[in-house]
Amino acid sequence: MQFEHLSITELRKKLDAKELSSVELTKYFLSRINELDKKVNSFVTVCENEALNSATKADEFINSPGENPFLCGIPYASKDLFCTKGVRTTASSKILDSYIPPHNATVEKKIKEHYGVLVGKTNLDEFAHGSSTETSAYGPSKNPWDLNRIPGGSSGGSTAALAAGLVPWATATETGGSIRQPASLCGVSGWKPTYGRVSRYGVIAMGSSLDCPGAVAHTVEDLAHLAEIMSGQDEKDSTTGVQPVPQYSKNLSSNISGLRIGVPKQYFVEGMEEDVKNRVMDAVKQLEKMGAKISEVDLPNTRFGSLVYAIICPSEVSSNLMRYDGIRYGHLSQQAKNLLEVYEKSRGEGFGSEAKRRILTGTYVLTAGYYDAYYKKAQKVRRLIMNEFSEVFKNVDALVCPSSPNVAVKIGGAKENPLFGYIADQLNIPSSLAGLPAISMPCGFGMPSDGEAPSMDGLPVGLQVIGPQWGEQTVFNIGYAYQQETDWHRKYPGV
Amino acid sequence: MLNIEEIKKLAKLARIEIAEEDLEKFASQLSSVLEYVEELKNVNTEGLLEVDQVTGLVNIQRADTVVVSDNREEIFSQAPEMKDGYYKVKAIL
């Protein structure tokens, strides 16, 4: 029996029917990880013992009377940015190489309460700084569709592990495209929540006004279930919204007749691959055929998104990364002779190139004399972008567009290119700045513009659906409806 | 364009040691980022308030109740150097 391509919803039925136990299922995925992750490098840490212990507990729960929670006994992986009590958490940085958190992130706590089974921690760009996983201190993850290519990032370990069938789902995080872009490049479904929908507590901070913990899975139906479990106000994160969490999964509807969907013309940018554009337009036609009312919409300030992000993100990064001092936890330099050197040398040795670049950039734009010209100005243009989205959402219920201007590029292009991410994520960043919810899901295959694809079909293309703040249900419904009519989400690479 | 001296100053402010051979690289990379964002200066933002919180929350507070945490050992176990229950640091000078 093969389980690697089954959704959580399908595995749930098998566990409930006692066709197999959680221990058996967990061992199945652990053995796939042992066998295949040498090629994919999607895991930083595999926690076999903890996983088998959790699976045993889940089996006990399943064997007792009563209904089982959705995640009960289901293996999953967590992006190595989520603090997991007792399980090494590195943020893919040398500065946290041996860090074992004394606490669980709120998201991990919620999954644990559902008897989810953590099998390991997935690779990412160091501190989530990047769009390729190439800035990871543990080497890049490989795209399961072509091992010479990037999986995207920063949540590339999570999407690569899922695409390779090493886990049925994984946690992920976004600051400006880090769920949607790798989901697109690896041909899986990913959910980036409304800002504040999911608690950031215990998720190692990158840009606090932008960070959104989310998830990747095989289907949008699974994502709706996961959203229900992960969302909600948390007293440990004062930016979580007070809005009650809807029953997203129960409310799923494949009837999108009459739904107003906008296609922003600025999202078909210069340099976009022809196949990406064509596959996305095919999907738009499909949605129209299903009854959606399609219209072209105008978002002229889109092009400023990445520029605003290039100021705000490093500013918040430079503040957040000040906590790594070599004293309370993390790497301590053995070369330091006094306290100042403890800071400077521990940080100099522990942080990689990209983290240093962002710290220095953030420090520069926040320095007295530059603050108004850069940071304040960027936050004003951010308002302009937010207002523009608000206007558009008066006339449409959701937006659809590509998740990435291109399919996966070859490994090596991103490192030491300070602008790589800002360009790779130009279609995701504006909605991140506005705190909007979105998904990316597979909508076909395209040929890369940089060379030959491994098969005649090409590499995965992602369709993005963006909603207004707290508009998760509409976004999930569009994704669910689309996946009822198409089977792009049921294509898998042979690893 | 940023020069090497400015990178050294930023590194000092950010308490981060930058290797001598990397100074030039960071000077050029930071310059290219600043050049990239240059266009923002021409965007008309008159009358717009800067964004502080995207979902419009203001002054969120929680109940001021005592919560017992008993994870002292787990927290301290992560410190690189401890002595007699204190974090150990180098002399200031």
Coordinates of C-alpha atoms in Angstrom, one line a residue:
Chain A
M1 CA 0.0 0.0 0.0
Q2 CA 1.3 3.5 -0.9
F3 CA 0.4 6.3 1.4
E4 CA 2.7 9.1 0.2
H5 CA 0.2 10.7 -2.1
L6 CA -2.8 10.6 0.1
S7 CA -4.2 13.8 1.6
I8 CA -4.7 14.2 5.4
T9 CA -8.5 13.8 4.8
E10 CA -7.9 10.4 3.1
L11 CA -5.4 9.2 5.7
R12 CA -7.9 10.3 8.4
K13 CA -10.4 7.8 7.0
K14 CA -7.9 5.0 7.0
L15 CA -6.8 5.6 10.6
D16 CA -10.4 5.9 11.7
A17 CA -11.3 2.7 10.0
K18 CA -8.3 1.1 11.7
E19 CA -6.9 0.0 8.3
L20 CA -3.6 0.9 9.7
S21 CA -2.2 2.4 12.9
S22 CA -0.5 5.7 13.5
V23 CA 2.7 3.9 14.4
E24 CA 2.6 2.0 11.1
L25 CA 1.9 5.2 9.1
T26 CA 4.7 7.1 11.0
K27 CA 7.2 4.3 10.3
Y28 CA 6.2 4.4 6.7
F29 CA 7.0 8.1 6.3
L30 CA 10.2 7.8 8.5
S31 CA 11.5 5.1 6.2
R32 CA 10.8 7.2 3.1
I33 CA 12.7 10.1 4.8
N34 CA 15.6 7.8 5.6
E35 CA 15.7 6.5 2.0
L36 CA 15.0 9.6 0.0
D37 CA 16.0 12.7 1.9
K38 CA 19.7 12.1 1.0
K39 CA 18.6 13.4 -2.4
V40 CA 16.2 16.1 -1.4
N41 CA 17.8 17.5 1.8
S42 CA 14.5 18.8 3.0
F43 CA 15.0 18.0 6.7
V44 CA 17.4 19.6 9.2
T45 CA 16.4 17.3 12.0
V46 CA 14.4 14.0 12.1
C47 CA 13.0 13.1 15.5
E48 CA 12.3 9.4 15.1
N49 CA 11.9 8.6 18.9
E50 CA 9.6 11.5 19.6
A51 CA 7.6 10.7 16.5
L52 CA 7.1 7.0 17.5
N53 CA 6.1 8.1 21.1
S54 CA 3.5 10.5 19.8
A55 CA 2.2 7.9 17.4
T56 CA 1.8 5.4 20.2
K57 CA -0.2 8.0 22.2
A58 CA -2.3 8.8 19.1
D59 CA -3.1 5.1 18.6
E60 CA -4.2 4.8 22.2
F61 CA -6.5 7.7 21.6
I62 CA -7.8 6.2 18.4
N63 CA -8.5 2.9 20.1
S64 CA -10.5 4.6 22.9
P65 CA -14.2 5.5 22.2
G66 CA -15.2 8.8 20.7
E67 CA -14.4 10.9 17.6
N68 CA -10.7 11.5 16.6
P69 CA -9.4 15.0 16.0
F70 CA -8.5 15.7 12.4
L71 CA -4.8 15.5 12.9
C72 CA -4.8 12.6 15.4
G73 CA -2.0 10.2 14.4
I74 CA -1.1 12.0 11.2
P75 CA 2.6 12.5 10.7
Y76 CA 3.8 16.0 9.8
A77 CA 6.9 18.1 9.6
S78 CA 7.5 21.6 10.9
K79 CA 9.5 24.3 9.3
D80 CA 12.6 24.7 11.5
L81 CA 11.5 28.2 12.5
F82 CA 8.7 26.9 14.8
C83 CA 10.0 26.2 18.3
T84 CA 9.3 22.6 19.3
K85 CA 9.8 21.8 23.0
G86 CA 12.7 19.4 23.4
V87 CA 13.4 19.1 19.6
R88 CA 16.3 21.0 18.2
T89 CA 15.2 24.2 16.4
T90 CA 17.9 25.9 14.2
A91 CA 16.2 28.4 11.9
S92 CA 18.8 26.9 9.5
S93 CA 21.4 29.1 11.1
K94 CA 24.7 28.2 12.7
I95 CA 23.9 30.7 15.5
L96 CA 21.2 28.3 16.7
D97 CA 22.9 25.0 15.7
S98 CA 22.4 23.4 19.1
Y99 CA 19.3 25.2 20.3
I100 CA 16.7 23.1 22.0
P101 CA 13.6 25.2 22.8
P102 CA 12.1 25.0 26.3
H103 CA 8.7 25.8 24.9
N104 CA 6.3 25.0 22.0
A105 CA 5.1 27.6 19.5
T106 CA 1.3 28.1 19.9
V107 CA 0.8 26.4 16.6
E108 CA 2.8 23.3 17.8
K109 CA 0.8 23.3 21.0
K110 CA -2.4 23.2 19.0
I111 CA -1.2 20.4 16.8
K112 CA -0.1 18.4 19.8
E113 CA -3.5 18.8 21.4
H114 CA -4.9 17.2 18.3
Y115 CA -2.4 14.3 18.6
G116 CA -0.5 15.3 15.5
V117 CA 2.8 13.4 15.0
L118 CA 5.9 15.5 14.5
V119 CA 8.5 13.6 12.5
G120 CA 11.1 16.3 11.9
K121 CA 12.1 19.9 11.2
T122 CA 12.4 21.2 7.6
N123 CA 15.1 23.2 6.0
L124 CA 14.6 26.9 5.1
D125 CA 16.7 29.9 4.1
E126 CA 18.6 31.1 7.2
F127 CA 16.1 32.8 9.5
A128 CA 13.7 32.6 6.5
H129 CA 15.8 35.2 4.6
G130 CA 15.5 34.1 1.0
S131 CA 13.4 32.5 -1.7
S132 CA 15.4 29.4 -2.5
T133 CA 16.7 27.7 0.7
E134 CA 20.2 28.5 -0.7
T135 CA 21.0 30.7 2.3
S136 CA 20.5 27.8 4.8
A137 CA 23.6 26.9 6.9
Y138 CA 22.7 23.2 6.1
G139 CA 22.8 23.5 2.3
P140 CA 20.0 24.0 -0.2
S141 CA 17.0 21.7 -0.4
K142 CA 16.4 20.2 -3.9
N143 CA 13.2 20.5 -6.0
P144 CA 11.8 16.9 -6.2
W145 CA 10.7 17.7 -9.8
D146 CA 14.3 18.3 -10.8
L147 CA 17.0 17.9 -8.2
N148 CA 19.2 20.5 -9.9
R149 CA 16.7 23.2 -9.2
I150 CA 15.6 25.2 -6.2
P151 CA 12.4 24.3 -4.3
G152 CA 11.8 28.0 -3.7
G153 CA 11.8 29.4 -0.3
S154 CA 12.0 30.2 2.4
S155 CA 9.7 27.3 3.3
G156 CA 11.4 25.2 0.6
G157 CA 12.2 22.3 2.9
S158 CA 8.5 21.9 3.8
T159 CA 7.3 22.0 0.2
A160 CA 10.1 19.7 -1.1
A161 CA 9.3 17.2 1.7
L162 CA 5.6 17.3 0.8
A163 CA 6.2 17.0 -2.9
A164 CA 8.6 14.1 -2.4
G165 CA 6.0 12.3 -0.4
L166 CA 8.0 12.4 2.9
V167 CA 5.1 13.8 4.9
P168 CA 1.4 14.4 4.2
W169 CA 1.6 18.0 5.3
A170 CA 4.0 20.5 6.9
T171 CA 3.9 23.9 8.7
A172 CA 5.4 26.9 6.8
T173 CA 5.7 30.6 7.3
E174 CA 5.4 33.7 5.1
T175 CA 6.8 37.2 5.4
G176 CA 6.7 38.0 1.7
G177 CA 6.0 35.0 -0.4
S178 CA 7.8 32.2 1.6
I179 CA 4.8 29.9 1.4
R180 CA 3.2 30.7 -1.9
Q181 CA 6.4 30.8 -4.0
P182 CA 7.8 27.4 -2.9
A183 CA 4.3 25.8 -3.0
S184 CA 4.1 27.0 -6.6
L185 CA 7.6 25.8 -7.5
C186 CA 7.1 22.4 -5.9
G187 CA 3.5 21.8 -7.2
V188 CA 1.7 21.7 -3.8
S189 CA -1.0 23.7 -2.2
G190 CA -0.1 26.4 0.4
W191 CA -2.0 28.8 2.7
K192 CA -0.7 32.2 3.7
P193 CA -3.1 33.5 6.4
T194 CA -4.5 36.9 7.0
Y195 CA -1.9 38.7 9.3
G196 CA -2.9 37.9 12.9
R197 CA -5.1 34.9 12.0
V198 CA -2.4 32.5 13.3
S199 CA -0.3 33.2 16.4
R200 CA 3.3 34.1 15.9
Y201 CA 4.2 33.0 19.4
G202 CA 7.2 30.7 19.4
V203 CA 7.9 31.2 15.7
I204 CA 11.4 32.6 15.4
A205 CA 10.9 36.2 14.3
M206 CA 11.8 37.7 10.9
G207 CA 9.6 40.8 10.1
S208 CA 7.1 41.0 12.9
S209 CA 4.6 43.2 11.1
L210 CA 4.5 40.7 8.2
D211 CA 5.2 37.2 9.6
C212 CA 2.3 34.7 9.1
P213 CA 2.6 31.1 10.1
G214 CA 0.7 28.8 7.7
A215 CA 0.8 25.4 6.1
V216 CA 1.3 23.3 3.0
A217 CA -0.7 20.2 2.0
H218 CA -1.8 18.2 -1.0
T219 CA -5.2 19.7 -1.2
V220 CA -7.0 23.0 -0.4
E221 CA -9.6 20.9 1.5
D222 CA -6.8 19.9 3.9
L223 CA -5.7 23.5 4.2
A224 CA -9.2 24.5 5.3
H225 CA -9.0 21.9 8.1
L226 CA -5.5 23.1 9.1
A227 CA -6.6 26.7 9.1
E228 CA -9.4 25.8 11.5
I229 CA -6.9 24.2 13.9
M230 CA -4.1 26.7 13.6
S231 CA -6.1 30.0 13.8
G232 CA -7.3 32.0 16.7
Q233 CA -6.6 34.8 19.2
D234 CA -3.6 34.1 21.4
E235 CA -2.8 36.1 24.5
K236 CA 0.8 35.4 23.8
D237 CA 0.6 37.3 20.5
S238 CA -1.1 40.7 20.9
T239 CA -1.4 41.1 17.1
T240 CA -3.7 38.1 16.7
G241 CA -7.2 39.1 15.6
V242 CA -10.3 38.8 17.8
Q243 CA -12.4 37.5 14.9
P244 CA -13.9 34.1 15.7
V245 CA -12.5 31.2 13.6
P246 CA -15.1 30.0 11.1
Q247 CA -15.6 26.3 10.4
Y248 CA -13.7 26.6 7.1
S249 CA -13.8 22.9 6.3
K250 CA -17.6 22.5 7.0
N251 CA -18.3 25.6 5.0
L252 CA -16.3 24.6 2.0
S253 CA -18.4 24.9 -1.2
S254 CA -17.6 24.1 -4.7
N255 CA -20.3 26.4 -6.0
I256 CA -18.5 29.6 -7.1
S257 CA -21.2 30.6 -9.5
G258 CA -21.6 34.4 -9.5
L259 CA -18.4 35.0 -7.5
R260 CA -16.6 38.1 -8.7
I261 CA -13.0 37.3 -9.5
G262 CA -10.5 40.0 -10.5
V263 CA -7.4 39.4 -12.6
P264 CA -4.9 42.2 -11.9
K265 CA -3.2 43.2 -15.1
Q266 CA 0.0 44.4 -13.3
Y267 CA 0.6 40.8 -12.1
F268 CA 1.6 39.7 -15.6
V269 CA 4.9 41.3 -15.4
E270 CA 7.7 41.8 -17.9
G271 CA 10.0 38.8 -18.0
M272 CA 7.3 36.4 -16.9
E273 CA 7.6 33.0 -18.6
E274 CA 5.1 32.4 -21.4
D275 CA 4.0 29.0 -20.0
V276 CA 3.3 30.5 -16.6
K277 CA 1.1 33.2 -18.1
N278 CA -0.7 30.6 -20.3
R279 CA -1.4 28.1 -17.5
V280 CA -2.7 30.8 -15.3
M281 CA -5.0 32.1 -18.0
D282 CA -6.2 28.5 -18.6
A283 CA -7.1 28.4 -14.9
V284 CA -8.9 31.7 -15.2
K285 CA -11.0 30.3 -18.1
Q286 CA -11.7 27.2 -16.0
L287 CA -13.0 29.3 -13.1
E288 CA -15.1 31.3 -15.6
K289 CA -16.6 28.0 -17.0
M290 CA -17.5 27.1 -13.4
G291 CA -19.6 30.3 -13.2
A292 CA -17.2 32.9 -11.7
K293 CA -17.5 36.4 -13.1
I294 CA -14.1 37.4 -14.3
S295 CA -12.9 41.0 -14.7
E296 CA -9.6 42.7 -15.3
V297 CA -8.6 44.9 -12.4
D298 CA -6.0 47.6 -11.9
L299 CA -3.4 47.7 -9.1
P300 CA -1.0 50.3 -10.4
N301 CA 1.1 50.5 -7.2
T302 CA 2.0 46.8 -7.4
R303 CA 5.5 47.6 -8.7
F304 CA 6.3 49.5 -5.5
G305 CA 5.6 46.5 -3.3
S306 CA 9.1 44.9 -3.4
L307 CA 10.7 48.3 -3.0
V308 CA 8.7 48.9 0.2
Y309 CA 9.5 45.4 1.4
A310 CA 13.2 45.9 0.7
I311 CA 13.2 48.6 3.4
I312 CA 10.6 47.3 5.9
C313 CA 11.8 43.7 6.0
P314 CA 15.5 44.4 6.8
S315 CA 14.5 47.0 9.3
E316 CA 12.4 44.5 11.3
V317 CA 15.1 41.8 10.8
S318 CA 17.8 44.0 12.2
S319 CA 15.7 44.7 15.3
N320 CA 14.6 41.1 15.8
L321 CA 18.1 39.6 15.3
M322 CA 19.6 41.9 18.0
R323 CA 18.5 39.2 20.6
Y324 CA 21.3 36.9 19.5
D325 CA 23.9 37.9 22.0
G326 CA 25.9 34.7 22.6
I327 CA 24.8 34.8 26.3
R328 CA 21.3 33.4 27.0
Y329 CA 21.2 30.9 24.1
G330 CA 22.8 30.2 20.8
H331 CA 26.4 30.4 19.6
L332 CA 29.1 31.9 21.8
S333 CA 32.4 32.8 20.2
Q334 CA 35.5 31.4 21.9
Q335 CA 37.7 34.2 20.6
A336 CA 36.1 37.1 22.5
K337 CA 38.1 38.9 25.1
N338 CA 35.5 41.3 26.5
L339 CA 31.7 41.8 26.4
L340 CA 31.6 43.9 23.3
E341 CA 33.6 41.2 21.5
V342 CA 31.2 38.5 22.8
Y343 CA 28.4 40.3 20.8
E344 CA 30.4 41.1 17.7
K345 CA 32.3 37.8 17.3
S346 CA 29.4 35.5 18.3
R347 CA 27.2 37.3 15.8
G348 CA 29.9 37.6 13.2
E349 CA 30.6 33.8 13.4
G350 CA 27.0 32.7 13.8
F351 CA 25.1 34.7 11.1
G352 CA 25.5 33.9 7.4
S353 CA 25.9 36.4 4.6
E354 CA 22.3 37.1 3.9
A355 CA 21.4 37.7 7.5
K356 CA 24.4 40.0 7.8
R357 CA 23.3 41.9 4.7
R358 CA 19.8 42.4 6.1
I359 CA 21.0 43.4 9.5
L360 CA 23.3 46.0 7.9
T361 CA 20.7 47.3 5.5
G362 CA 18.1 47.6 8.3
T363 CA 20.6 49.4 10.6
Y364 CA 21.3 51.8 7.8
V365 CA 17.7 52.7 6.9
L366 CA 16.8 53.1 10.6
T367 CA 19.7 55.3 11.4
A368 CA 18.9 58.9 12.4
G369 CA 18.9 61.0 9.4
Y370 CA 17.8 58.2 7.0
Y371 CA 14.7 57.1 9.0
D372 CA 12.2 59.5 7.5
A373 CA 13.6 59.2 3.9
Y374 CA 13.5 55.4 4.0
Y375 CA 11.4 53.7 6.7
K376 CA 8.7 56.3 7.2
K377 CA 8.4 56.8 3.4
A378 CA 8.1 53.0 2.9
Q379 CA 5.3 52.8 5.5
K380 CA 3.4 55.5 3.7
V381 CA 3.7 53.8 0.3
R382 CA 2.6 50.6 2.2
R383 CA -0.6 52.5 3.1
L384 CA -1.0 53.4 -0.6
I385 CA -0.8 49.7 -1.5
M386 CA -3.3 48.8 1.3
N387 CA -5.8 51.4 0.2
E388 CA -5.5 50.2 -3.4
F389 CA -6.4 46.6 -2.4
S390 CA -9.4 47.9 -0.3
E391 CA -10.7 49.8 -3.3
V392 CA -10.4 46.7 -5.6
F393 CA -12.2 44.5 -3.0
K394 CA -15.2 46.7 -3.2
N395 CA -15.8 45.4 -6.7
V396 CA -14.4 41.8 -6.6
D397 CA -14.5 39.0 -4.0
A398 CA -11.1 37.7 -4.8
L399 CA -8.1 38.1 -7.1
V400 CA -6.4 35.4 -9.1
C401 CA -2.9 35.7 -10.6
P402 CA 0.4 33.7 -10.8
S403 CA 2.3 32.8 -7.6
S404 CA 5.7 33.3 -9.3
P405 CA 6.8 34.8 -12.6
N406 CA 8.7 31.6 -13.4
V407 CA 9.0 27.9 -12.7
A408 CA 11.9 26.7 -10.6
V409 CA 15.3 28.0 -11.5
K410 CA 18.6 26.1 -11.2
I411 CA 20.4 26.1 -7.9
G412 CA 23.1 28.7 -7.6
G413 CA 21.3 31.7 -9.0
A414 CA 20.1 33.2 -5.8
K415 CA 23.1 33.2 -3.5
E416 CA 24.9 36.5 -3.2
N417 CA 22.2 38.2 -5.3
P418 CA 20.8 40.7 -2.9
L419 CA 17.8 41.4 -5.1
F420 CA 16.8 37.8 -6.0
G421 CA 14.0 37.5 -3.5
Y422 CA 12.5 40.9 -4.2
I423 CA 12.1 39.9 -7.8
A424 CA 11.1 36.3 -7.2
D425 CA 8.3 37.4 -4.8
Q426 CA 7.1 40.5 -6.5
L427 CA 3.6 38.9 -7.0
N428 CA 3.4 37.9 -3.3
I429 CA 4.8 40.9 -1.5
P430 CA 2.1 43.5 -2.1
S431 CA -0.6 41.3 -0.5
S432 CA 1.8 40.5 2.4
L433 CA 2.3 44.2 3.1
A434 CA -1.5 44.5 3.2
G435 CA -1.9 41.5 5.5
L436 CA -4.2 39.6 3.1
P437 CA -4.9 35.9 3.0
A438 CA -3.9 33.8 0.0
I439 CA -3.3 30.4 -1.4
S440 CA -1.2 28.9 -4.1
M441 CA -2.2 25.7 -5.8
P442 CA -0.9 23.8 -8.9
C443 CA -2.5 24.7 -12.2
G444 CA -0.3 22.9 -14.8
F445 CA 3.3 22.7 -16.0
G446 CA 5.6 25.1 -17.8
M447 CA 9.0 24.9 -19.5
P448 CA 11.7 26.9 -17.8
S449 CA 13.3 29.7 -19.8
D450 CA 16.7 28.8 -18.6
G451 CA 17.2 25.4 -20.1
E452 CA 15.7 21.9 -20.4
A453 CA 13.1 20.5 -18.1
P454 CA 13.5 16.9 -16.9
S455 CA 10.4 15.7 -18.7
M456 CA 8.3 16.9 -21.6
D457 CA 5.7 18.3 -19.3
G458 CA 7.9 20.8 -17.7
L459 CA 7.8 22.1 -14.1
P460 CA 4.9 23.0 -11.8
V461 CA 3.1 26.4 -12.2
G462 CA 1.2 27.9 -9.3
L463 CA -2.1 29.7 -9.3
Q464 CA -2.6 32.3 -6.6
V465 CA -5.9 33.3 -5.1
I466 CA -5.9 36.4 -2.8
G467 CA -8.8 37.5 -0.6
P468 CA -9.6 40.6 1.5
Q469 CA -8.4 40.5 5.2
W470 CA -10.2 37.6 7.1
G471 CA -11.5 36.4 3.7
E472 CA -10.0 32.9 4.0
Q473 CA -13.3 31.1 3.3
T474 CA -13.7 32.7 -0.1
V475 CA -10.1 31.8 -1.0
F476 CA -10.5 28.2 0.2
N477 CA -13.8 27.8 -1.7
I478 CA -12.2 29.0 -5.0
G479 CA -9.3 26.5 -4.4
Y480 CA -11.6 23.7 -3.4
A481 CA -13.9 24.3 -6.4
Y482 CA -11.0 24.4 -8.8
Q483 CA -9.5 21.1 -7.3
Q484 CA -12.9 19.4 -7.7
E485 CA -12.7 20.0 -11.5
T486 CA -9.0 19.6 -12.1
D487 CA -6.3 17.1 -11.1
W488 CA -3.1 19.2 -11.2
H489 CA -2.8 18.8 -7.4
R490 CA -2.7 15.0 -8.0
K491 CA 0.5 15.0 -10.1
Y492 CA 3.6 13.8 -8.3
P493 CA 7.3 13.8 -9.1
G494 CA 9.2 10.5 -9.1
V495 CA 12.1 10.9 -6.7
Chain B
M1 CA 27.2 54.6 -2.9
L2 CA 28.2 53.3 0.5
N3 CA 31.9 53.0 1.2
I4 CA 33.9 50.6 3.4
E5 CA 34.0 53.1 6.3
E6 CA 30.2 53.4 6.4
I7 CA 29.9 49.6 6.5
K8 CA 32.3 49.5 9.4
K9 CA 30.2 52.1 11.2
L10 CA 27.0 50.1 10.6
A11 CA 28.7 46.9 11.8
K12 CA 29.7 48.6 15.0
L13 CA 26.2 49.9 15.6
A14 CA 24.7 46.4 14.9
R15 CA 27.3 44.7 17.1
I16 CA 28.4 42.4 14.3
E17 CA 31.9 41.6 13.2
I18 CA 32.3 41.7 9.4
A19 CA 35.5 40.1 8.0
E20 CA 37.9 42.6 6.3
E21 CA 37.5 40.8 3.0
D22 CA 33.7 41.1 3.1
L23 CA 33.5 44.9 3.6
E24 CA 33.8 45.7 -0.1
K25 CA 31.1 43.1 -1.0
F26 CA 28.6 44.4 1.5
A27 CA 29.3 48.0 0.5
S28 CA 28.4 47.1 -3.1
Q29 CA 25.4 45.0 -2.2
L30 CA 23.9 47.5 0.2
S31 CA 24.4 50.2 -2.5
S32 CA 22.5 48.1 -5.0
V33 CA 19.6 47.7 -2.5
L34 CA 19.5 51.4 -1.9
E35 CA 19.6 52.1 -5.6
Y36 CA 16.7 49.6 -6.1
V37 CA 14.5 51.5 -3.6
E38 CA 15.4 54.9 -4.9
E39 CA 12.2 55.2 -7.0
L40 CA 10.1 55.3 -3.8
K41 CA 11.3 58.8 -3.2
N42 CA 9.2 60.0 -6.2
V43 CA 5.9 58.4 -5.1
N44 CA 3.4 60.9 -4.0
T45 CA 2.4 60.1 -0.4
E46 CA 0.9 63.4 0.6
G47 CA -1.7 63.1 3.3
L48 CA -1.1 59.4 3.9
L49 CA -0.4 58.0 7.3
E50 CA 2.3 55.5 7.7
V51 CA 1.1 52.0 8.5
D52 CA 1.7 50.8 12.0
Q53 CA -0.6 47.8 12.3
V54 CA -2.2 46.3 9.2
T55 CA -5.4 44.9 10.8
G56 CA -6.1 48.1 12.8
L57 CA -5.7 46.7 16.3
V58 CA -5.0 49.2 19.1
N59 CA -3.8 48.6 22.7
I60 CA -4.4 44.9 23.1
Q61 CA -4.1 43.8 26.8
R62 CA -4.4 40.5 28.6
A63 CA -5.6 39.8 32.1
D64 CA -2.8 40.5 34.7
T65 CA -2.8 37.1 36.2
V66 CA 0.1 35.2 37.7
V67 CA 1.1 32.1 35.7
V68 CA 3.6 29.7 37.2
S69 CA 6.4 28.6 34.9
D70 CA 8.7 25.8 36.1
N71 CA 11.1 25.6 33.2
R72 CA 14.0 27.4 34.8
E73 CA 16.3 24.5 34.2
E74 CA 15.3 24.1 30.6
I75 CA 15.9 27.7 29.9
F76 CA 19.3 27.8 31.6
S77 CA 20.3 24.6 29.9
Q78 CA 20.5 26.6 26.6
A79 CA 23.0 29.2 27.9
P80 CA 26.5 28.7 26.6
E81 CA 28.1 29.5 30.0
M82 CA 26.5 29.6 33.4
K83 CA 28.0 29.8 36.9
D84 CA 26.1 29.4 40.3
G85 CA 22.8 29.9 38.6
Y86 CA 23.8 33.1 36.8
Y87 CA 24.6 33.8 33.2
K88 CA 28.4 34.2 32.8
V89 CA 29.7 37.0 30.7
K90 CA 33.1 38.5 29.9
A91 CA 34.3 41.6 31.6
I92 CA 33.0 44.8 30.1
L93 CA 36.5 46.2 29.5

